[in-house]
Tab-separated table of C-alpha atoms in Angstrom:
chain	number	residue	atom	x	y	z
A	1	MET	CA	8.351	18.558	-12.065
A	2	LYS	CA	11.598	18.257	-11.520
A	3	ALA	CA	13.768	18.788	-8.494
A	4	PRO	CA	17.511	19.747	-9.345
A	5	ALA	CA	19.813	16.502	-9.159
A	6	LYS	CA	21.530	16.779	-5.999
A	7	LYS	CA	24.451	14.241	-4.860
A	8	GLY	CA	24.082	12.549	-1.849
A	9	ALA	CA	20.785	13.527	0.676
A	10	ARG	CA	17.604	14.240	-0.972
A	11	PRO	CA	14.756	15.702	0.350
A	12	LEU	CA	12.376	13.159	1.862
A	13	GLN	CA	9.031	14.922	3.563
A	14	THR	CA	7.867	12.284	6.054
A	15	LEU	CA	4.403	12.033	7.592
A	16	ILE	CA	3.564	10.074	10.632
A	17	TRP	CA	0.440	8.827	11.981
A	18	TYR	CA	0.409	7.256	15.538
A	19	PRO	CA	-2.153	6.211	18.250
A	20	SER	CA	-3.239	9.503	20.391
A	21	VAL	CA	-5.141	10.584	23.197
A	22	ALA	CA	-8.862	12.171	22.358
A	23	SER	CA	-8.564	15.963	21.216
A	24	THR	CA	-10.896	18.769	20.745
A	25	SER	CA	-8.379	20.281	18.553
A	26	ALA	CA	-9.861	20.500	14.693
A	27	PRO	CA	-9.072	17.767	12.852
A	28	MET	CA	-7.170	17.688	9.456
A	29	THR	CA	-8.742	18.315	6.396
A	30	VAL	CA	-8.067	17.446	2.656
A	31	GLY	CA	-7.114	20.957	2.062
A	32	ASP	CA	-4.684	20.932	4.926
A	33	TYR	CA	-3.206	17.645	3.268
A	34	ALA	CA	-2.862	19.540	0.171
A	35	GLN	CA	-0.730	22.257	1.638
A	36	LEU	CA	1.750	19.982	2.632
A	37	ALA	CA	2.601	19.282	-1.126
A	38	ASP	CA	4.148	23.262	-1.039
A	39	THR	CA	7.071	21.657	0.938
A	40	GLU	CA	8.033	18.400	-0.511
A	41	ILE	CA	10.771	19.523	-2.385
A	42	ASN	CA	12.084	22.482	-0.723
A	43	PHE	CA	11.410	22.523	3.110
A	44	ASP	CA	12.104	25.983	3.890
A	45	VAL	CA	10.691	27.731	0.468
A	46	PRO	CA	6.663	26.773	-0.010
A	47	ASP	CA	5.670	26.484	-3.506
A	48	HIS	CA	1.839	27.575	-3.199
A	49	THR	CA	1.430	26.760	-6.724
A	50	ASN	CA	1.346	22.858	-5.921
A	51	ARG	CA	-1.393	21.078	-8.518
A	52	TRP	CA	-2.714	19.367	-5.689
A	53	ARG	CA	-4.519	22.378	-4.153
A	54	SER	CA	-6.503	23.124	-7.391
A	55	ILE	CA	-7.448	19.482	-7.950
A	56	LEU	CA	-8.947	19.201	-4.667
A	57	ALA	CA	-10.571	22.216	-4.246
A	58	SER	CA	-13.680	21.050	-4.202
A	59	SER	CA	-13.178	19.080	-1.173
A	60	SER	CA	-10.494	21.227	0.784
A	61	ASN	CA	-13.137	21.675	3.632
A	62	THR	CA	-13.731	18.035	4.311
A	63	SER	CA	-12.375	16.781	7.409
A	64	LEU	CA	-10.550	13.864	8.199
A	65	ARG	CA	-9.619	12.155	11.880
A	66	ALA	CA	-6.403	13.015	12.026
A	67	VAL	CA	-5.295	16.082	14.522
A	68	ARG	CA	-1.718	17.630	13.716
A	69	ASN	CA	0.580	17.415	16.648
A	70	ALA	CA	-1.627	15.462	18.938
A	71	GLN	CA	-0.642	14.018	22.376
A	72	ALA	CA	0.672	10.144	21.908
A	73	ILE	CA	-0.769	7.284	23.848
A	74	ARG	CA	2.007	5.447	25.505
A	75	GLY	CA	2.469	2.282	24.101
A	76	HIS	CA	4.563	0.122	21.715
A	77	PHE	CA	3.068	0.049	18.396
A	78	PRO	CA	3.552	-2.140	14.984
A	79	ILE	CA	4.805	-0.167	12.175
A	80	VAL	CA	3.237	0.090	8.907
A	81	ILE	CA	5.331	1.942	6.094
A	82	TYR	CA	3.047	3.505	3.412
A	83	ALA	CA	4.434	3.359	-0.148
A	84	PRO	CA	1.803	5.602	-2.593
A	85	GLY	CA	1.287	5.325	-6.304
A	86	ASP	CA	3.695	6.339	-9.355
A	87	SER	CA	4.857	10.007	-8.252
A	88	SER	CA	1.792	10.373	-5.674
A	89	VAL	CA	2.181	12.376	-2.574
A	90	SER	CA	2.485	10.697	0.608
A	91	TRP	CA	-0.500	11.435	1.823
A	92	ASP	CA	-2.760	9.612	-1.006
A	93	ASN	CA	-4.213	7.047	1.220
A	94	ALA	CA	-4.494	9.178	4.132
A	95	ASP	CA	-7.855	8.131	4.897
A	96	LEU	CA	-6.459	4.606	5.270
A	97	CYS	CA	-3.165	5.764	7.280
A	98	GLU	CA	-5.429	7.259	9.523
A	99	TYR	CA	-7.583	4.302	10.184
A	100	LEU	CA	-4.310	2.118	10.863
A	101	ALA	CA	-3.100	4.811	13.432
A	102	SER	CA	-6.451	4.604	15.149
A	103	HIS	CA	-6.382	0.955	15.700
A	104	GLY	CA	-2.783	1.037	17.241
A	105	TYR	CA	-0.355	1.094	14.181
A	106	VAL	CA	2.684	3.820	13.523
A	107	VAL	CA	2.425	4.969	10.206
A	108	LEU	CA	5.317	6.453	8.129
A	109	ALA	CA	4.877	7.733	4.652
A	110	SER	CA	7.019	9.754	1.913
A	111	ALA	CA	6.425	10.837	-1.577
A	112	SER	CA	6.752	8.443	-4.420
A	113	MET	CA	10.147	9.911	-5.917
A	114	GLY	CA	12.973	9.183	-8.513
A	115	ALA	CA	16.516	8.986	-7.307
A	116	SER	CA	17.051	12.445	-8.519
A	117	THR	CA	13.543	14.034	-9.802
A	118	ARG	CA	10.173	14.590	-7.815
A	119	ASP	CA	8.553	12.520	-10.335
A	120	MET	CA	9.125	9.045	-10.098
A	121	THR	CA	10.951	6.934	-13.303
A	122	ASP	CA	9.190	4.308	-14.148
A	123	ASP	CA	12.163	1.932	-14.696
A	124	LEU	CA	14.179	-0.178	-12.147
A	125	GLU	CA	16.383	2.724	-10.409
A	126	GLY	CA	12.895	4.382	-9.465
A	127	ILE	CA	11.786	1.079	-8.001
A	128	ASN	CA	14.871	0.745	-6.106
A	129	THR	CA	15.133	4.067	-5.115
A	130	GLU	CA	11.735	3.893	-3.407
A	131	ALA	CA	12.553	0.194	-2.000
A	132	ARG	CA	15.379	2.442	-0.199
A	133	ASP	CA	13.115	5.262	1.013
A	134	ILE	CA	10.721	2.390	2.764
A	135	SER	CA	13.850	1.265	4.616
A	136	PHE	CA	15.066	4.600	5.658
A	137	LEU	CA	11.589	5.066	7.229
A	138	ILE	CA	11.582	1.991	8.728
A	139	ASP	CA	14.854	3.091	10.319
A	140	ASP	CA	13.270	6.218	11.280
A	141	ALA	CA	10.574	4.521	12.977
A	142	GLY	CA	12.873	2.801	15.007
A	143	LYS	CA	13.883	6.300	16.563
A	144	LEU	CA	10.027	6.834	17.674
A	145	PRO	CA	9.641	5.973	21.632
A	146	ASP	CA	6.264	4.589	20.535
A	147	ALA	CA	7.000	2.070	17.621
A	148	ASP	CA	7.840	-1.436	17.994
A	149	SER	CA	10.915	-2.307	15.205
A	150	SER	CA	10.387	-5.748	15.753
A	151	LYS	CA	6.683	-5.603	13.934
A	152	VAL	CA	6.859	-4.228	10.433
A	153	ALA	CA	4.261	-4.160	7.321
A	154	VAL	CA	4.404	-2.065	4.282
A	155	ALA	CA	1.025	-1.211	2.750
A	156	ALA	CA	1.305	-0.066	-0.822
A	157	TRP	CA	-0.818	1.408	-3.777
A	158	SER	CA	-0.163	0.851	-7.760
A	159	TRP	CA	3.249	1.542	-8.399
A	160	GLY	CA	4.357	1.411	-4.760
A	161	GLY	CA	3.632	-2.289	-4.642
A	162	LEU	CA	6.882	-2.894	-6.813
A	163	SER	CA	8.720	-1.026	-4.552
A	164	SER	CA	7.373	-2.828	-1.478
A	165	LEU	CA	8.080	-6.264	-3.134
A	166	PHE	CA	11.598	-5.282	-3.307
A	167	ALA	CA	12.090	-3.768	0.103
A	168	ALA	CA	10.938	-6.876	1.304
A	169	ALA	CA	13.069	-9.120	-0.265
A	170	ARG	CA	16.126	-7.194	1.132
A	171	ASP	CA	14.744	-5.906	4.451
A	172	HIS	CA	14.133	-8.807	6.473
A	173	ARG	CA	12.494	-6.421	9.353
A	174	ILE	CA	9.196	-6.571	7.159
A	175	GLY	CA	6.993	-9.050	8.031
A	176	ALA	CA	3.967	-8.306	5.952
A	177	LEU	CA	2.702	-7.027	2.778
A	178	VAL	CA	-0.573	-5.073	1.972
A	179	ASN	CA	-0.729	-4.449	-1.792
A	180	LEU	CA	-3.701	-2.076	-3.028
A	181	GLU	CA	-3.754	-3.008	-6.726
A	182	GLY	CA	-0.152	-2.852	-6.699
A	183	SER	CA	1.790	-3.295	-9.707
A	184	ILE	CA	3.817	-6.341	-9.437
A	185	ARG	CA	0.667	-7.857	-10.827
A	186	TYR	CA	0.831	-6.098	-14.017
A	187	TYR	CA	4.983	-5.462	-14.217
A	188	PRO	CA	6.229	-8.934	-13.706
A	189	GLY	CA	9.083	-8.384	-16.045
A	190	LEU	CA	10.865	-5.897	-13.863
A	191	VAL	CA	10.498	-8.555	-10.999
A	192	GLN	CA	12.065	-10.559	-13.143
A	193	ARG	CA	15.289	-8.542	-14.138
A	194	VAL	CA	16.323	-8.518	-10.695
A	195	ALA	CA	18.621	-11.030	-9.162
A	196	ASP	CA	17.669	-10.721	-5.727
A	197	VAL	CA	14.021	-10.000	-6.052
A	198	LYS	CA	12.515	-13.787	-5.664
A	199	PRO	CA	8.887	-14.239	-4.664
A	200	ASP	CA	8.987	-17.717	-5.117
A	201	ARG	CA	11.233	-17.693	-2.221
A	202	MET	CA	9.823	-14.967	0.108
A	203	THR	CA	8.098	-16.248	3.182
A	204	LEU	CA	6.264	-13.364	4.406
A	205	PRO	CA	2.204	-13.272	4.748
A	206	MET	CA	0.602	-11.034	1.961
A	207	MET	CA	-2.614	-9.502	1.225
A	208	PHE	CA	-3.350	-8.463	-2.448
A	209	PHE	CA	-6.753	-6.240	-3.092
A	210	THR	CA	-7.266	-6.335	-7.128
A	211	ARG	CA	-9.839	-4.652	-9.029
A	212	GLY	CA	-13.026	-6.050	-10.655
A	213	ASP	CA	-12.440	-5.214	-14.195
A	214	LEU	CA	-9.330	-7.055	-15.582
A	215	SER	CA	-10.112	-9.775	-18.017
A	216	LEU	CA	-8.080	-11.622	-20.305
A	217	GLU	CA	-8.757	-9.990	-23.349
A	218	ASP	CA	-7.165	-6.990	-21.404
A	219	TRP	CA	-3.721	-8.747	-21.449
A	220	ASP	CA	-3.296	-8.352	-25.238
A	221	GLY	CA	-1.929	-4.813	-24.519
A	222	PHE	CA	0.686	-6.066	-21.921
A	223	ASN	CA	3.214	-6.819	-24.794
A	224	ASP	CA	6.481	-4.583	-23.843
A	225	ASP	CA	9.511	-6.667	-21.658
A	226	GLY	CA	8.209	-4.735	-18.201
A	227	LYS	CA	4.948	-6.426	-18.542
A	228	ILE	CA	5.649	-10.003	-19.251
A	229	GLY	CA	6.953	-12.530	-17.077
A	230	PRO	CA	6.269	-15.044	-14.332
A	231	ASN	CA	2.957	-14.159	-12.588
A	232	VAL	CA	4.317	-13.034	-8.763
A	233	LEU	CA	1.083	-14.150	-7.324
A	234	ASN	CA	1.377	-17.577	-8.592
A	235	GLN	CA	4.829	-17.742	-7.637
A	236	TRP	CA	3.912	-16.750	-3.937
A	237	ILE	CA	4.033	-20.109	-2.751
A	238	HIS	CA	5.774	-20.353	0.505
A	239	GLY	CA	4.095	-17.193	2.192
A	240	ASP	CA	0.431	-17.238	2.898
A	241	LEU	CA	-1.611	-15.162	0.473
A	242	LEU	CA	-4.922	-13.798	0.726
A	243	THR	CA	-6.238	-12.220	-2.337
A	244	VAL	CA	-9.103	-10.027	-2.130
A	245	HIS	CA	-11.175	-8.757	-5.149
A	246	MET	CA	-13.371	-5.797	-4.968
A	247	LEU	CA	-15.481	-5.950	-7.869
A	248	GLY	CA	-16.782	-2.472	-7.963
A	249	MET	CA	-13.549	-0.815	-7.530
A	250	SER	CA	-11.005	0.300	-10.289
A	251	HIS	CA	-7.692	1.249	-10.037
A	252	PRO	CA	-7.572	4.712	-9.060
A	253	GLU	CA	-10.304	4.159	-6.397
A	254	PHE	CA	-8.014	2.434	-4.226
A	255	SER	CA	-6.375	5.748	-3.304
A	256	ALA	CA	-8.567	7.983	-1.116
A	257	MET	CA	-7.205	11.626	-2.422
A	258	THR	CA	-7.066	10.347	-6.223
A	259	GLU	CA	-11.061	9.506	-6.047
A	260	ARG	CA	-11.603	12.997	-4.634
A	261	LYS	CA	-9.994	14.491	-7.387
A	262	HIS	CA	-11.976	12.893	-9.782
A	263	ASP	CA	-15.112	14.534	-11.081
A	264	ALA	CA	-18.334	12.823	-12.459
A	265	LYS	CA	-16.755	12.650	-16.092
A	266	HIS	CA	-13.691	10.975	-14.715
A	267	PHE	CA	-15.655	8.699	-12.444
A	268	ALA	CA	-17.613	7.620	-15.287
A	269	GLU	CA	-14.712	6.687	-17.371
A	270	ASN	CA	-13.506	4.318	-14.714
A	271	GLN	CA	-16.810	3.048	-13.427
A	272	GLN	CA	-17.448	-0.722	-12.893
A	273	ALA	CA	-20.774	-1.617	-14.264
A	274	ASP	CA	-23.281	0.201	-12.050
A	275	TYR	CA	-20.980	0.466	-9.204
A	276	ASP	CA	-21.797	4.174	-7.687
A	277	ARG	CA	-19.678	6.652	-5.969
A	278	ASN	CA	-21.669	5.432	-2.862
A	279	ASP	CA	-20.584	1.787	-3.409
A	280	VAL	CA	-16.948	2.691	-3.958
A	281	ASN	CA	-17.131	4.530	-0.725
A	282	THR	CA	-18.442	1.680	0.679
A	283	SER	CA	-15.896	-0.848	-0.793
A	284	TYR	CA	-13.084	1.243	0.360
A	285	ALA	CA	-14.093	1.149	3.770
A	286	TRP	CA	-14.079	-2.269	3.965
A	287	VAL	CA	-10.563	-2.566	2.249
A	288	ALA	CA	-9.427	-0.399	5.283
A	289	ARG	CA	-11.130	-3.088	7.388
A	290	TYR	CA	-9.687	-5.727	5.989
A	291	THR	CA	-6.310	-4.282	5.716
A	292	VAL	CA	-6.394	-3.842	9.716
A	293	LYS	CA	-7.825	-7.270	10.540
A	294	PHE	CA	-4.828	-8.786	8.337
A	295	LEU	CA	-2.133	-6.574	9.951
A	296	ASP	CA	-3.413	-7.391	13.468
A	297	ALA	CA	-3.479	-11.318	12.605
A	298	TYR	CA	0.134	-11.134	11.384
A	299	LEU	CA	1.353	-8.810	13.325
A	300	LYS	CA	-0.120	-8.578	16.375
A	301	HIS	CA	-1.360	-12.290	16.398
A	302	ASP	CA	-4.649	-11.737	17.452
A	303	ASN	CA	-6.793	-14.584	17.132
A	304	ALA	CA	-9.815	-12.742	16.556
A	305	ALA	CA	-8.852	-11.216	13.792
A	306	ALA	CA	-7.215	-14.647	12.381
A	307	ALA	CA	-10.729	-15.940	12.751
A	308	PHE	CA	-12.190	-12.832	10.725
A	309	LEU	CA	-10.183	-13.515	7.837
A	310	LYS	CA	-11.304	-17.187	7.570
A	311	LYS	CA	-14.872	-16.325	7.346
A	312	THR	CA	-16.823	-15.616	4.052
A	313	PRO	CA	-17.327	-11.799	3.308
A	314	ALA	CA	-20.967	-12.716	3.950
A	315	GLU	CA	-20.259	-13.631	7.431
A	316	ASN	CA	-18.637	-10.632	8.244
A	317	GLY	CA	-21.445	-8.457	7.071
A	318	VAL	CA	-19.897	-7.581	3.522
A	319	PRO	CA	-22.489	-6.289	1.421
A	320	LYS	CA	-23.466	-9.068	-1.534
A	321	HIS	CA	-21.859	-8.472	-4.888
A	322	PHE	CA	-18.869	-5.973	-3.517
A	323	MET	CA	-16.316	-8.332	-2.662
A	324	ALA	CA	-14.959	-12.146	-3.403
A	325	ILE	CA	-11.904	-13.525	-1.631
A	326	SER	CA	-9.239	-16.500	-1.935
A	327	PHE	CA	-6.727	-17.746	0.175
A	328	ARG	CA	-3.694	-19.895	-0.088
A	329	ALA	CA	-1.791	-21.279	2.554
A	330	ALA	CA	2.083	-21.102	2.508
A	331	LYS	CA	3.607	-24.412	1.655
A	332	ARG	CA	6.082	-25.601	4.247
A	333	GLU	CA	9.351	-26.714	3.499
A	334	VAL	CA	9.537	-30.605	3.947
A	335	SER	CA	12.967	-32.234	4.534
A	336	PRO	CA	13.711	-35.151	2.574
A	337	PRO	CA	13.048	-38.694	4.435
A	338	HIS	CA	16.630	-40.399	5.468
A	339	ALA	CA	17.632	-43.006	3.667
A	340	SER	CA	18.369	-46.249	5.539
A	341	THR	CA	21.253	-48.432	4.621
A	342	VAL	CA	21.059	-52.269	5.190
A	343	SER	CA	24.343	-54.274	4.865
A	344	GLY	CA	24.005	-57.787	4.031
A	345	HIS	CA	26.504	-60.783	4.881
C-alpha cells in the first residue's frame, strides 16, 4: 500500500503508553489496536479496509492491559522509543510496550514507513527515514510532563533494529538499545556503507535477543552486498553487550501481533524443534522481563536489576532449555603510559 508522495511533512501516527493509575474502564483489545491502522496515512478519512482487521480477526476480542486515555501517574519516567519491523504497525509489540509502561516507562512508537510510501523501503533511505522518526519521537517525548529526556532507550524488532542503530549513532540522547532479533545481525553490509555509523566506536549498552535456529549453513544464502560485512555484534566492543539466545523462538515470534496472526500452518513452518505455542508465549514473557531488567539496570541504575542480569537463567527461574545468555563487558579506553626522558651528562 502506497501513500502519495508529499513534500515536507508526512503523517506519523504516534502511540504513547505511560504509567497510569488503576482504572475500571475496559482495556484495549487486539481489535482496538487493529482499528488504529485505519488512520495511519490519513488521520481524517479512516480506511476501514486495512488488512490488520482481517488477519487478526480470530483474536480481535482478546483483551490486553492498556486503557485508552487513562489517568497518568505523577512522576518523571525514562523514555523508550519502540521501532517496529519492516513496514509494520507501531503496535506490533503492544504487549511489550504495555509491559514497559506498567514498570515505569513512557513508551512511544510510530509505524515503519518509507520517506514517501506507507511501506518501508528496504534500503538506506528507508533506514535513515526511520532513524529520523526515532529522533522525532524523542523530541515529542520531551514535551510530555511525565517523561525524563535524560534517560532514553530504543527497543526494536527486526528491520527496526537497523534504524535504532543508525539513530543511536547520531542522536546522543539515546543511552541504551534493545534489539529483538534486529537486522543489524543480518545486514552488516548496509551498516558498513554509512560513514557515520561505527559500531566499534559506540559506547552505549545493548541487549540483543536472537532466535534459536540460525546455523552456519544458513549463511550460504547471505551473498548479496547488504548482507556481507563485519559482524556488528563482534564490533560492539566499547559498550556492554548482553546476548540472549531464545532457543524456542523463530524470528516472527519476537512480535506479539505477528505471532497472533499466524495460524497453525504458519506456526508449523517457523516452529523450532518441538517448542509449542505455549512455550513461545512463555519465551516471549521472559523476553519482556529481561528487557525491563536491562532497562532498569542501565537507565534507572537499579542494583537489584543489575544483579538479576548477572545471574544464570536457571537462577532467575527461567525453564530449562529456553534461554542461553552471554555477556561481554565494554572495553574501557586506557591512556598510553607517559614516556619519561632521562638526560645524561
